[in-house]
Amino acid sequence: MSKQVYLDLNMDALKHLASFEDHTPLHMINFLRYKEADEVTGRSGRAIYKEYMEKAIPFFQKINASISFKGQPMSMMIGPEDEELWDEVLIVTYATKHDFLNLIQMEGYPGHIRKQALSDSRIIFCK
């Protein structure tokens, strides 16, 4: 059985997010698994993701979003011991849902670079 990977937004989840009130901050937990090397450039996924962040930060600043946490998982404290850990975890805080929705629609936003860097990912909306 092949493992399914996730790199694109789930449109149903986006509609679900749109239905929430817009008066409170929200957090997006990002679980990231980097490609060993990009098929086209040969660069590591980690290096490509660094490029993505450098290009994405100005967009985050325009909407007042911030990275609340960035770190590397070290060990499974509760859960299956044999489960592979994610390469990195990132929590991005947005003032409102509209800030996130605006971000992903901004002209020039480098989402394609994020996708190029990753072999798999999850983004979980938390309120």
mmCIF file with all atom_site columns, C-alpha atoms in Angstrom:
data_model
loop_
_atom_site.group_PDB
_atom_site.id
_atom_site.type_symbol
_atom_site.label_atom_id
_atom_site.label_alt_id
_atom_site.label_comp_id
_atom_site.label_asym_id
_atom_site.label_entity_id
_atom_site.label_seq_id
_atom_site.pdbx_PDB_ins_code
_atom_site.Cartn_x
_atom_site.Cartn_y
_atom_site.Cartn_z
_atom_site.occupancy
_atom_site.B_iso_or_equiv
_atom_site.pdbx_formal_charge
_atom_site.auth_seq_id
_atom_site.auth_comp_id
_atom_site.auth_asym_id
_atom_site.auth_atom_id
_atom_site.pdbx_PDB_model_num
ATOM 1   C CA . MET A 1 1   ? 0.000   0.000  0.000   1.00 0.00 ? 1   MET A CA 1
ATOM 2   C CA . SER A 1 2   ? 1.404   3.393  -0.958  1.00 0.00 ? 2   SER A CA 1
ATOM 3   C CA . LYS A 1 3   ? 1.435   6.189  1.559   1.00 0.00 ? 3   LYS A CA 1
ATOM 4   C CA . GLN A 1 4   ? -0.629  9.218  0.597   1.00 0.00 ? 4   GLN A CA 1
ATOM 5   C CA . VAL A 1 5   ? 1.164   12.568 0.798   1.00 0.00 ? 5   VAL A CA 1
ATOM 6   C CA . TYR A 1 6   ? -0.380  15.965 1.349   1.00 0.00 ? 6   TYR A CA 1
ATOM 7   C CA . LEU A 1 7   ? 1.011   19.146 -0.188  1.00 0.00 ? 7   LEU A CA 1
ATOM 8   C CA . ASP A 1 8   ? -2.101  21.017 -1.399  1.00 0.00 ? 8   ASP A CA 1
ATOM 9   C CA . LEU A 1 9   ? -4.845  22.829 0.487   1.00 0.00 ? 9   LEU A CA 1
ATOM 10  C CA . ASN A 1 10  ? -7.992  20.861 1.280   1.00 0.00 ? 10  ASN A CA 1
ATOM 11  C CA . MET A 1 11  ? -10.836 22.940 -0.194  1.00 0.00 ? 11  MET A CA 1
ATOM 12  C CA . ASP A 1 12  ? -13.414 21.509 2.242   1.00 0.00 ? 12  ASP A CA 1
ATOM 13  C CA . ALA A 1 13  ? -11.201 22.474 5.183   1.00 0.00 ? 13  ALA A CA 1
ATOM 14  C CA . LEU A 1 14  ? -10.786 25.954 3.682   1.00 0.00 ? 14  LEU A CA 1
ATOM 15  C CA . LYS A 1 15  ? -14.581 26.312 3.541   1.00 0.00 ? 15  LYS A CA 1
ATOM 16  C CA . HIS A 1 16  ? -14.745 25.115 7.161   1.00 0.00 ? 16  HIS A CA 1
ATOM 17  C CA . LEU A 1 17  ? -12.201 27.766 8.171   1.00 0.00 ? 17  LEU A CA 1
ATOM 18  C CA . ALA A 1 18  ? -14.184 30.428 6.286   1.00 0.00 ? 18  ALA A CA 1
ATOM 19  C CA . SER A 1 19  ? -17.260 29.606 8.383   1.00 0.00 ? 19  SER A CA 1
ATOM 20  C CA . PHE A 1 20  ? -15.550 30.547 11.668  1.00 0.00 ? 20  PHE A CA 1
ATOM 21  C CA . GLU A 1 21  ? -15.902 33.956 13.299  1.00 0.00 ? 21  GLU A CA 1
ATOM 22  C CA . ASP A 1 22  ? -13.223 36.452 12.434  1.00 0.00 ? 22  ASP A CA 1
ATOM 23  C CA . HIS A 1 23  ? -12.600 38.166 15.751  1.00 0.00 ? 23  HIS A CA 1
ATOM 24  C CA . THR A 1 24  ? -9.900  36.009 17.284  1.00 0.00 ? 24  THR A CA 1
ATOM 25  C CA . PRO A 1 25  ? -6.381  34.931 16.398  1.00 0.00 ? 25  PRO A CA 1
ATOM 26  C CA . LEU A 1 26  ? -5.793  31.510 14.942  1.00 0.00 ? 26  LEU A CA 1
ATOM 27  C CA . HIS A 1 27  ? -2.780  29.259 14.778  1.00 0.00 ? 27  HIS A CA 1
ATOM 28  C CA . MET A 1 28  ? -1.679  26.968 11.988  1.00 0.00 ? 28  MET A CA 1
ATOM 29  C CA . ILE A 1 29  ? 0.447   24.026 13.083  1.00 0.00 ? 29  ILE A CA 1
ATOM 30  C CA . ASN A 1 30  ? 2.678   22.914 10.229  1.00 0.00 ? 30  ASN A CA 1
ATOM 31  C CA . PHE A 1 31  ? 4.235   19.452 10.204  1.00 0.00 ? 31  PHE A CA 1
ATOM 32  C CA . LEU A 1 32  ? 6.976   19.363 7.588   1.00 0.00 ? 32  LEU A CA 1
ATOM 33  C CA . ARG A 1 33  ? 8.824   16.492 5.931   1.00 0.00 ? 33  ARG A CA 1
ATOM 34  C CA . TYR A 1 34  ? 11.537  17.699 3.580   1.00 0.00 ? 34  TYR A CA 1
ATOM 35  C CA . LYS A 1 35  ? 12.570  16.107 0.315   1.00 0.00 ? 35  LYS A CA 1
ATOM 36  C CA . GLU A 1 36  ? 16.046  14.612 0.347   1.00 0.00 ? 36  GLU A CA 1
ATOM 37  C CA . ALA A 1 37  ? 16.769  16.439 -2.912  1.00 0.00 ? 37  ALA A CA 1
ATOM 38  C CA . ASP A 1 38  ? 14.647  18.241 -5.476  1.00 0.00 ? 38  ASP A CA 1
ATOM 39  C CA . GLU A 1 39  ? 14.387  16.264 -8.718  1.00 0.00 ? 39  GLU A CA 1
ATOM 40  C CA . VAL A 1 40  ? 15.084  19.318 -10.879 1.00 0.00 ? 40  VAL A CA 1
ATOM 41  C CA . THR A 1 41  ? 17.667  21.348 -8.947  1.00 0.00 ? 41  THR A CA 1
ATOM 42  C CA . GLY A 1 42  ? 19.283  18.697 -6.736  1.00 0.00 ? 42  GLY A CA 1
ATOM 43  C CA . ARG A 1 43  ? 18.981  21.079 -3.762  1.00 0.00 ? 43  ARG A CA 1
ATOM 44  C CA . SER A 1 44  ? 17.847  19.695 -0.432  1.00 0.00 ? 44  SER A CA 1
ATOM 45  C CA . GLY A 1 45  ? 14.258  20.260 0.624   1.00 0.00 ? 45  GLY A CA 1
ATOM 46  C CA . ARG A 1 46  ? 15.508  21.965 3.775   1.00 0.00 ? 46  ARG A CA 1
ATOM 47  C CA . ALA A 1 47  ? 17.498  24.484 1.672   1.00 0.00 ? 47  ALA A CA 1
ATOM 48  C CA . ILE A 1 48  ? 14.505  25.103 -0.589  1.00 0.00 ? 48  ILE A CA 1
ATOM 49  C CA . TYR A 1 49  ? 12.238  25.606 2.444   1.00 0.00 ? 49  TYR A CA 1
ATOM 50  C CA . LYS A 1 50  ? 14.708  28.155 3.827   1.00 0.00 ? 50  LYS A CA 1
ATOM 51  C CA . GLU A 1 51  ? 14.379  30.026 0.515   1.00 0.00 ? 51  GLU A CA 1
ATOM 52  C CA . TYR A 1 52  ? 10.580  29.797 0.798   1.00 0.00 ? 52  TYR A CA 1
ATOM 53  C CA . MET A 1 53  ? 10.666  31.297 4.311   1.00 0.00 ? 53  MET A CA 1
ATOM 54  C CA . GLU A 1 54  ? 12.943  34.139 3.204   1.00 0.00 ? 54  GLU A CA 1
ATOM 55  C CA . LYS A 1 55  ? 10.484  34.985 0.432   1.00 0.00 ? 55  LYS A CA 1
ATOM 56  C CA . ALA A 1 56  ? 7.342   34.374 2.547   1.00 0.00 ? 56  ALA A CA 1
ATOM 57  C CA . ILE A 1 57  ? 8.327   36.480 5.582   1.00 0.00 ? 57  ILE A CA 1
ATOM 58  C CA . PRO A 1 58  ? 7.559   39.808 3.836   1.00 0.00 ? 58  PRO A CA 1
ATOM 59  C CA . PHE A 1 59  ? 4.067   38.467 3.067   1.00 0.00 ? 59  PHE A CA 1
ATOM 60  C CA . PHE A 1 60  ? 3.615   37.439 6.718   1.00 0.00 ? 60  PHE A CA 1
ATOM 61  C CA . GLN A 1 61  ? 4.717   40.921 7.782   1.00 0.00 ? 61  GLN A CA 1
ATOM 62  C CA . LYS A 1 62  ? 2.156   42.575 5.475   1.00 0.00 ? 62  LYS A CA 1
ATOM 63  C CA . ILE A 1 63  ? -0.686  40.801 7.266   1.00 0.00 ? 63  ILE A CA 1
ATOM 64  C CA . ASN A 1 64  ? 0.856   40.826 10.753  1.00 0.00 ? 64  ASN A CA 1
ATOM 65  C CA . ALA A 1 65  ? 1.321   37.056 10.961  1.00 0.00 ? 65  ALA A CA 1
ATOM 66  C CA . SER A 1 66  ? 4.158   35.676 13.036  1.00 0.00 ? 66  SER A CA 1
ATOM 67  C CA . ILE A 1 67  ? 6.003   32.431 13.568  1.00 0.00 ? 67  ILE A CA 1
ATOM 68  C CA . SER A 1 68  ? 5.186   31.501 17.146  1.00 0.00 ? 68  SER A CA 1
ATOM 69  C CA . PHE A 1 69  ? 7.293   28.357 17.201  1.00 0.00 ? 69  PHE A CA 1
ATOM 70  C CA . LYS A 1 70  ? 9.756   26.528 14.987  1.00 0.00 ? 70  LYS A CA 1
ATOM 71  C CA . GLY A 1 71  ? 11.503  23.373 16.098  1.00 0.00 ? 71  GLY A CA 1
ATOM 72  C CA . GLN A 1 72  ? 12.657  19.874 15.341  1.00 0.00 ? 72  GLN A CA 1
ATOM 73  C CA . PRO A 1 73  ? 10.784  16.979 16.967  1.00 0.00 ? 73  PRO A CA 1
ATOM 74  C CA . MET A 1 74  ? 13.191  14.968 19.090  1.00 0.00 ? 74  MET A CA 1
ATOM 75  C CA . SER A 1 75  ? 11.302  11.915 20.405  1.00 0.00 ? 75  SER A CA 1
ATOM 76  C CA . MET A 1 76  ? 7.801   10.495 20.659  1.00 0.00 ? 76  MET A CA 1
ATOM 77  C CA . MET A 1 77  ? 6.713   11.049 24.271  1.00 0.00 ? 77  MET A CA 1
ATOM 78  C CA . ILE A 1 78  ? 3.215   9.593  23.791  1.00 0.00 ? 78  ILE A CA 1
ATOM 79  C CA . GLY A 1 79  ? 2.494   7.547  20.710  1.00 0.00 ? 79  GLY A CA 1
ATOM 80  C CA . PRO A 1 80  ? 3.945   4.735  18.646  1.00 0.00 ? 80  PRO A CA 1
ATOM 81  C CA . GLU A 1 81  ? 7.689   4.440  19.183  1.00 0.00 ? 81  GLU A CA 1
ATOM 82  C CA . ASP A 1 82  ? 8.280   3.275  15.614  1.00 0.00 ? 82  ASP A CA 1
ATOM 83  C CA . GLU A 1 83  ? 6.440   6.181  13.962  1.00 0.00 ? 83  GLU A CA 1
ATOM 84  C CA . GLU A 1 84  ? 8.716   8.455  11.967  1.00 0.00 ? 84  GLU A CA 1
ATOM 85  C CA . LEU A 1 85  ? 8.949   11.964 13.382  1.00 0.00 ? 85  LEU A CA 1
ATOM 86  C CA . TRP A 1 86  ? 8.414   15.024 11.205  1.00 0.00 ? 86  TRP A CA 1
ATOM 87  C CA . ASP A 1 87  ? 11.527  16.936 10.171  1.00 0.00 ? 87  ASP A CA 1
ATOM 88  C CA . GLU A 1 88  ? 10.224  20.196 11.562  1.00 0.00 ? 88  GLU A CA 1
ATOM 89  C CA . VAL A 1 89  ? 7.179   21.707 13.262  1.00 0.00 ? 89  VAL A CA 1
ATOM 90  C CA . LEU A 1 90  ? 6.162   25.302 12.725  1.00 0.00 ? 90  LEU A CA 1
ATOM 91  C CA . ILE A 1 91  ? 3.326   27.260 14.341  1.00 0.00 ? 91  ILE A CA 1
ATOM 92  C CA . VAL A 1 92  ? 2.214   30.413 12.544  1.00 0.00 ? 92  VAL A CA 1
ATOM 93  C CA . THR A 1 93  ? -0.138  32.823 14.316  1.00 0.00 ? 93  THR A CA 1
ATOM 94  C CA . TYR A 1 94  ? -2.560  34.975 12.325  1.00 0.00 ? 94  TYR A CA 1
ATOM 95  C CA . ALA A 1 95  ? -4.600  37.827 13.839  1.00 0.00 ? 95  ALA A CA 1
ATOM 96  C CA . THR A 1 96  ? -7.731  36.615 12.023  1.00 0.00 ? 96  THR A CA 1
ATOM 97  C CA . LYS A 1 97  ? -8.832  33.976 9.541   1.00 0.00 ? 97  LYS A CA 1
ATOM 98  C CA . HIS A 1 98  ? -8.996  36.657 6.848   1.00 0.00 ? 98  HIS A CA 1
ATOM 99  C CA . ASP A 1 99  ? -5.284  37.274 7.248   1.00 0.00 ? 99  ASP A CA 1
ATOM 100 C CA . PHE A 1 100 ? -4.583  33.632 6.402   1.00 0.00 ? 100 PHE A CA 1
ATOM 101 C CA . LEU A 1 101 ? -7.087  33.606 3.540   1.00 0.00 ? 101 LEU A CA 1
ATOM 102 C CA . ASN A 1 102 ? -5.583  36.830 2.173   1.00 0.00 ? 102 ASN A CA 1
ATOM 103 C CA . LEU A 1 103 ? -2.064  35.436 2.464   1.00 0.00 ? 103 LEU A CA 1
ATOM 104 C CA . ILE A 1 104 ? -2.685  32.371 0.316   1.00 0.00 ? 104 ILE A CA 1
ATOM 105 C CA . GLN A 1 105 ? -4.294  34.550 -2.374  1.00 0.00 ? 105 GLN A CA 1
ATOM 106 C CA . MET A 1 106 ? -1.665  37.307 -2.488  1.00 0.00 ? 106 MET A CA 1
ATOM 107 C CA . GLU A 1 107 ? -0.042  37.807 -5.851  1.00 0.00 ? 107 GLU A CA 1
ATOM 108 C CA . GLY A 1 108 ? 3.543   36.609 -5.708  1.00 0.00 ? 108 GLY A CA 1
ATOM 109 C CA . TYR A 1 109 ? 3.135   34.524 -2.543  1.00 0.00 ? 109 TYR A CA 1
ATOM 110 C CA . PRO A 1 110 ? 5.770   31.764 -2.923  1.00 0.00 ? 110 PRO A CA 1
ATOM 111 C CA . GLY A 1 111 ? 3.581   28.752 -2.063  1.00 0.00 ? 111 GLY A CA 1
ATOM 112 C CA . HIS A 1 112 ? 5.028   26.860 -5.035  1.00 0.00 ? 112 HIS A CA 1
ATOM 113 C CA . ILE A 1 113 ? 8.472   26.987 -3.383  1.00 0.00 ? 113 ILE A CA 1
ATOM 114 C CA . ARG A 1 114 ? 7.052   25.465 -0.183  1.00 0.00 ? 114 ARG A CA 1
ATOM 115 C CA . LYS A 1 115 ? 5.551   22.648 -2.222  1.00 0.00 ? 115 LYS A CA 1
ATOM 116 C CA . GLN A 1 116 ? 8.855   22.091 -4.055  1.00 0.00 ? 116 GLN A CA 1
ATOM 117 C CA . ALA A 1 117 ? 10.686  21.675 -0.714  1.00 0.00 ? 117 ALA A CA 1
ATOM 118 C CA . LEU A 1 118 ? 8.421   19.078 0.879   1.00 0.00 ? 118 LEU A CA 1
ATOM 119 C CA . SER A 1 119 ? 7.795   15.389 0.433   1.00 0.00 ? 119 SER A CA 1
ATOM 120 C CA . ASP A 1 120 ? 4.799   15.549 2.804   1.00 0.00 ? 120 ASP A CA 1
ATOM 121 C CA . SER A 1 121 ? 3.134   18.010 5.148   1.00 0.00 ? 121 SER A CA 1
ATOM 122 C CA . ARG A 1 122 ? 0.175   18.744 7.361   1.00 0.00 ? 122 ARG A CA 1
ATOM 123 C CA . ILE A 1 123 ? -1.303  22.084 8.328   1.00 0.00 ? 123 ILE A CA 1
ATOM 124 C CA . ILE A 1 124 ? -3.777  22.038 11.183  1.00 0.00 ? 124 ILE A CA 1
ATOM 125 C CA . PHE A 1 125 ? -5.987  25.034 11.947  1.00 0.00 ? 125 PHE A CA 1
ATOM 126 C CA . CYS A 1 126 ? -6.298  25.680 15.701  1.00 0.00 ? 126 CYS A CA 1
ATOM 127 C CA . LYS A 1 127 ? -8.398  28.269 17.429  1.00 0.00 ? 127 LYS A CA 1
#
